[in-house]
Amino acid sequence: QVQLVESGGGLVQAGGSLRLSCAASGSIFSINRMGWYRQAPGKQRELVTSITSGGSTNYADSVKGRFTISRDNAKNTVYLQMNSLKPEDTAVYYCNAVVAVYDYWGQGTQVTVSS
């Protein structure tokens, strides 16, 4: 079992920045990949970015060059630095951890970007 707790969402103006954090606990040694997804009202949940246990990252085209995923292994925490935010980035952001074939999710944190 893996527990994920997100923090760092909020309201920001377009062009601003936010940093989300996701603290993992439980069977963290077995995590293969962690990532961030988002879900806007009326839309499906989509992958924003992920990082593997080996450090490989990938990003959705819509956030490349603006968002950065990183991790602090000592703190068992993954971060999402979001810069140059746009109104279309408004969504609930969810932290995700993959262990074998199982997905674990955080509770979600709201990010709202005003124009």
PDB file of C-alpha atoms in Angstrom:
ATOM      1  CA  GLN A   1       0.000   0.000   0.000  1.00  0.00           C
ATOM      2  CA  VAL A   2       1.110   3.517  -0.806  1.00  0.00           C
ATOM      3  CA  GLN A   3      -0.378   6.688   0.606  1.00  0.00           C
ATOM      4  CA  LEU A   4      -0.029   9.986  -1.231  1.00  0.00           C
ATOM      5  CA  VAL A   5      -0.685  13.449   0.162  1.00  0.00           C
ATOM      6  CA  GLU A   6      -0.627  16.457  -2.128  1.00  0.00           C
ATOM      7  CA  SER A   7      -0.225  20.099  -1.243  1.00  0.00           C
ATOM      8  CA  GLY A   8       0.535  23.409  -2.894  1.00  0.00           C
ATOM      9  CA  GLY A   9      -2.485  24.155  -5.045  1.00  0.00           C
ATOM     10  CA  GLY A  10      -4.206  27.506  -5.100  1.00  0.00           C
ATOM     11  CA  LEU A  11      -5.229  30.523  -7.133  1.00  0.00           C
ATOM     12  CA  VAL A  12      -2.703  32.297  -9.310  1.00  0.00           C
ATOM     13  CA  GLN A  13      -2.816  34.813 -12.143  1.00  0.00           C
ATOM     14  CA  ALA A  14      -1.871  33.841 -15.656  1.00  0.00           C
ATOM     15  CA  GLY A  15       1.889  33.891 -16.075  1.00  0.00           C
ATOM     16  CA  GLY A  16       2.455  33.031 -12.445  1.00  0.00           C
ATOM     17  CA  SER A  17       3.970  29.963 -10.811  1.00  0.00           C
ATOM     18  CA  LEU A  18       2.996  27.294  -8.326  1.00  0.00           C
ATOM     19  CA  ARG A  19       4.761  24.282  -6.878  1.00  0.00           C
ATOM     20  CA  LEU A  20       2.865  21.159  -5.977  1.00  0.00           C
ATOM     21  CA  SER A  21       4.212  18.550  -3.576  1.00  0.00           C
ATOM     22  CA  CYS A  22       3.306  14.901  -3.183  1.00  0.00           C
ATOM     23  CA  ALA A  23       4.535  13.073  -0.112  1.00  0.00           C
ATOM     24  CA  ALA A  24       4.529   9.295  -0.330  1.00  0.00           C
ATOM     25  CA  SER A  25       4.420   6.844   2.544  1.00  0.00           C
ATOM     26  CA  GLY A  26       3.938   3.130   2.974  1.00  0.00           C
ATOM     27  CA  SER A  27       5.569   0.679   0.567  1.00  0.00           C
ATOM     28  CA  ILE A  28       7.516   3.388  -1.214  1.00  0.00           C
ATOM     29  CA  PHE A  29      10.405   1.086  -2.058  1.00  0.00           C
ATOM     30  CA  SER A  30       8.169  -0.690  -4.559  1.00  0.00           C
ATOM     31  CA  ILE A  31       7.094   2.401  -6.518  1.00  0.00           C
ATOM     32  CA  ASN A  32       7.989   2.097 -10.200  1.00  0.00           C
ATOM     33  CA  ARG A  33       6.795   5.485 -11.350  1.00  0.00           C
ATOM     34  CA  MET A  34       5.200   8.616  -9.935  1.00  0.00           C
ATOM     35  CA  GLY A  35       3.410  11.281 -11.809  1.00  0.00           C
ATOM     36  CA  TRP A  36       0.893  14.076 -11.913  1.00  0.00           C
ATOM     37  CA  TYR A  37      -2.446  13.963 -13.646  1.00  0.00           C
ATOM     38  CA  ARG A  38      -5.064  16.658 -13.923  1.00  0.00           C
ATOM     39  CA  GLN A  39      -8.760  16.802 -14.542  1.00  0.00           C
ATOM     40  CA  ALA A  40     -10.585  19.901 -15.662  1.00  0.00           C
ATOM     41  CA  PRO A  41     -14.382  20.232 -15.348  1.00  0.00           C
ATOM     42  CA  GLY A  42     -16.128  18.187 -18.014  1.00  0.00           C
ATOM     43  CA  LYS A  43     -12.891  16.633 -19.230  1.00  0.00           C
ATOM     44  CA  GLN A  44     -11.134  13.328 -18.736  1.00  0.00           C
ATOM     45  CA  ARG A  45      -8.199  12.965 -16.411  1.00  0.00           C
ATOM     46  CA  GLU A  46      -4.961  13.389 -18.343  1.00  0.00           C
ATOM     47  CA  LEU A  47      -1.322  12.710 -17.681  1.00  0.00           C
ATOM     48  CA  VAL A  48       0.714  15.850 -17.107  1.00  0.00           C
ATOM     49  CA  THR A  49       4.117  14.382 -16.329  1.00  0.00           C
ATOM     50  CA  SER A  50       5.784  11.366 -14.748  1.00  0.00           C
ATOM     51  CA  ILE A  51       9.141  10.254 -13.416  1.00  0.00           C
ATOM     52  CA  THR A  52      10.365   6.683 -13.142  1.00  0.00           C
ATOM     53  CA  SER A  53      12.393   5.147 -10.343  1.00  0.00           C
ATOM     54  CA  GLY A  54      15.374   5.508 -12.672  1.00  0.00           C
ATOM     55  CA  GLY A  55      14.772   9.207 -13.115  1.00  0.00           C
ATOM     56  CA  SER A  56      13.346   9.220 -16.651  1.00  0.00           C
ATOM     57  CA  THR A  57      10.705  11.860 -17.208  1.00  0.00           C
ATOM     58  CA  ASN A  58       8.039  12.596 -19.751  1.00  0.00           C
ATOM     59  CA  TYR A  59       5.698  15.517 -20.235  1.00  0.00           C
ATOM     60  CA  ALA A  60       2.464  16.243 -22.010  1.00  0.00           C
ATOM     61  CA  ASP A  61       3.067  18.492 -25.011  1.00  0.00           C
ATOM     62  CA  SER A  62       0.867  21.170 -23.467  1.00  0.00           C
ATOM     63  CA  VAL A  63       3.214  21.646 -20.507  1.00  0.00           C
ATOM     64  CA  LYS A  64       6.652  21.051 -22.029  1.00  0.00           C
ATOM     65  CA  GLY A  65       9.002  23.876 -21.240  1.00  0.00           C
ATOM     66  CA  ARG A  66       6.728  25.231 -18.498  1.00  0.00           C
ATOM     67  CA  PHE A  67       6.383  22.402 -15.962  1.00  0.00           C
ATOM     68  CA  THR A  68       9.126  20.404 -14.272  1.00  0.00           C
ATOM     69  CA  ILE A  69       8.805  17.241 -12.225  1.00  0.00           C
ATOM     70  CA  SER A  70      11.440  16.421  -9.646  1.00  0.00           C
ATOM     71  CA  ARG A  71      11.834  14.253  -6.602  1.00  0.00           C
ATOM     72  CA  ASP A  72      13.568  14.266  -3.252  1.00  0.00           C
ATOM     73  CA  ASN A  73      14.257  10.649  -2.341  1.00  0.00           C
ATOM     74  CA  ALA A  74      15.284  11.557   1.184  1.00  0.00           C
ATOM     75  CA  LYS A  75      11.856  13.089   1.779  1.00  0.00           C
ATOM     76  CA  ASN A  76       9.928  10.588  -0.357  1.00  0.00           C
ATOM     77  CA  THR A  77       8.408  13.561  -2.109  1.00  0.00           C
ATOM     78  CA  VAL A  78       7.747  14.434  -5.727  1.00  0.00           C
ATOM     79  CA  TYR A  79       7.332  18.013  -6.841  1.00  0.00           C
ATOM     80  CA  LEU A  80       5.681  19.690  -9.789  1.00  0.00           C
ATOM     81  CA  GLN A  81       7.024  23.151 -10.542  1.00  0.00           C
ATOM     82  CA  MET A  82       4.569  24.978 -12.760  1.00  0.00           C
ATOM     83  CA  ASN A  83       5.683  28.188 -14.459  1.00  0.00           C
ATOM     84  CA  SER A  84       4.037  30.455 -17.017  1.00  0.00           C
ATOM     85  CA  LEU A  85       0.656  29.174 -15.963  1.00  0.00           C
ATOM     86  CA  LYS A  86      -2.275  29.591 -18.310  1.00  0.00           C
ATOM     87  CA  PRO A  87      -6.021  29.605 -17.638  1.00  0.00           C
ATOM     88  CA  GLU A  88      -6.247  26.265 -19.449  1.00  0.00           C
ATOM     89  CA  ASP A  89      -4.036  24.746 -16.741  1.00  0.00           C
ATOM     90  CA  THR A  90      -6.935  25.136 -14.328  1.00  0.00           C
ATOM     91  CA  ALA A  91      -7.821  21.686 -12.983  1.00  0.00           C
ATOM     92  CA  VAL A  92      -7.651  19.380 -10.023  1.00  0.00           C
ATOM     93  CA  TYR A  93      -4.160  17.920  -9.965  1.00  0.00           C
ATOM     94  CA  TYR A  94      -3.682  14.370  -8.717  1.00  0.00           C
ATOM     95  CA  CYS A  95      -0.505  12.655  -7.653  1.00  0.00           C
ATOM     96  CA  ASN A  96      -0.142   9.084  -8.888  1.00  0.00           C
ATOM     97  CA  ALA A  97       2.137   6.203  -7.940  1.00  0.00           C
ATOM     98  CA  VAL A  98       2.468   2.963  -9.850  1.00  0.00           C
ATOM     99  CA  VAL A  99       3.434  -0.236  -8.045  1.00  0.00           C
ATOM    100  CA  ALA A 100       3.521  -3.228 -10.388  1.00  0.00           C
ATOM    101  CA  VAL A 101       0.037  -3.168 -11.956  1.00  0.00           C
ATOM    102  CA  TYR A 102      -1.554  -1.061  -9.241  1.00  0.00           C
ATOM    103  CA  ASP A 103      -2.257   2.649  -9.292  1.00  0.00           C
ATOM    104  CA  TYR A 104      -2.428   4.763  -6.156  1.00  0.00           C
ATOM    105  CA  TRP A 105      -3.883   8.268  -6.068  1.00  0.00           C
ATOM    106  CA  GLY A 106      -3.759  11.273  -3.858  1.00  0.00           C
ATOM    107  CA  GLN A 107      -6.845  13.247  -2.914  1.00  0.00           C
ATOM    108  CA  GLY A 108      -6.191  15.967  -5.466  1.00  0.00           C
ATOM    109  CA  THR A 109      -5.386  19.636  -5.142  1.00  0.00           C
ATOM    110  CA  GLN A 110      -7.130  22.455  -6.985  1.00  0.00           C
ATOM    111  CA  VAL A 111      -5.127  24.755  -9.246  1.00  0.00           C
ATOM    112  CA  THR A 112      -6.965  27.782 -10.602  1.00  0.00           C
ATOM    113  CA  VAL A 113      -5.343  30.189 -13.045  1.00  0.00           C
ATOM    114  CA  SER A 114      -7.139  33.465 -13.592  1.00  0.00           C
ATOM    115  CA  SER A 115      -6.813  35.458 -16.802  1.00  0.00           C
TER     116      SER A 115
END
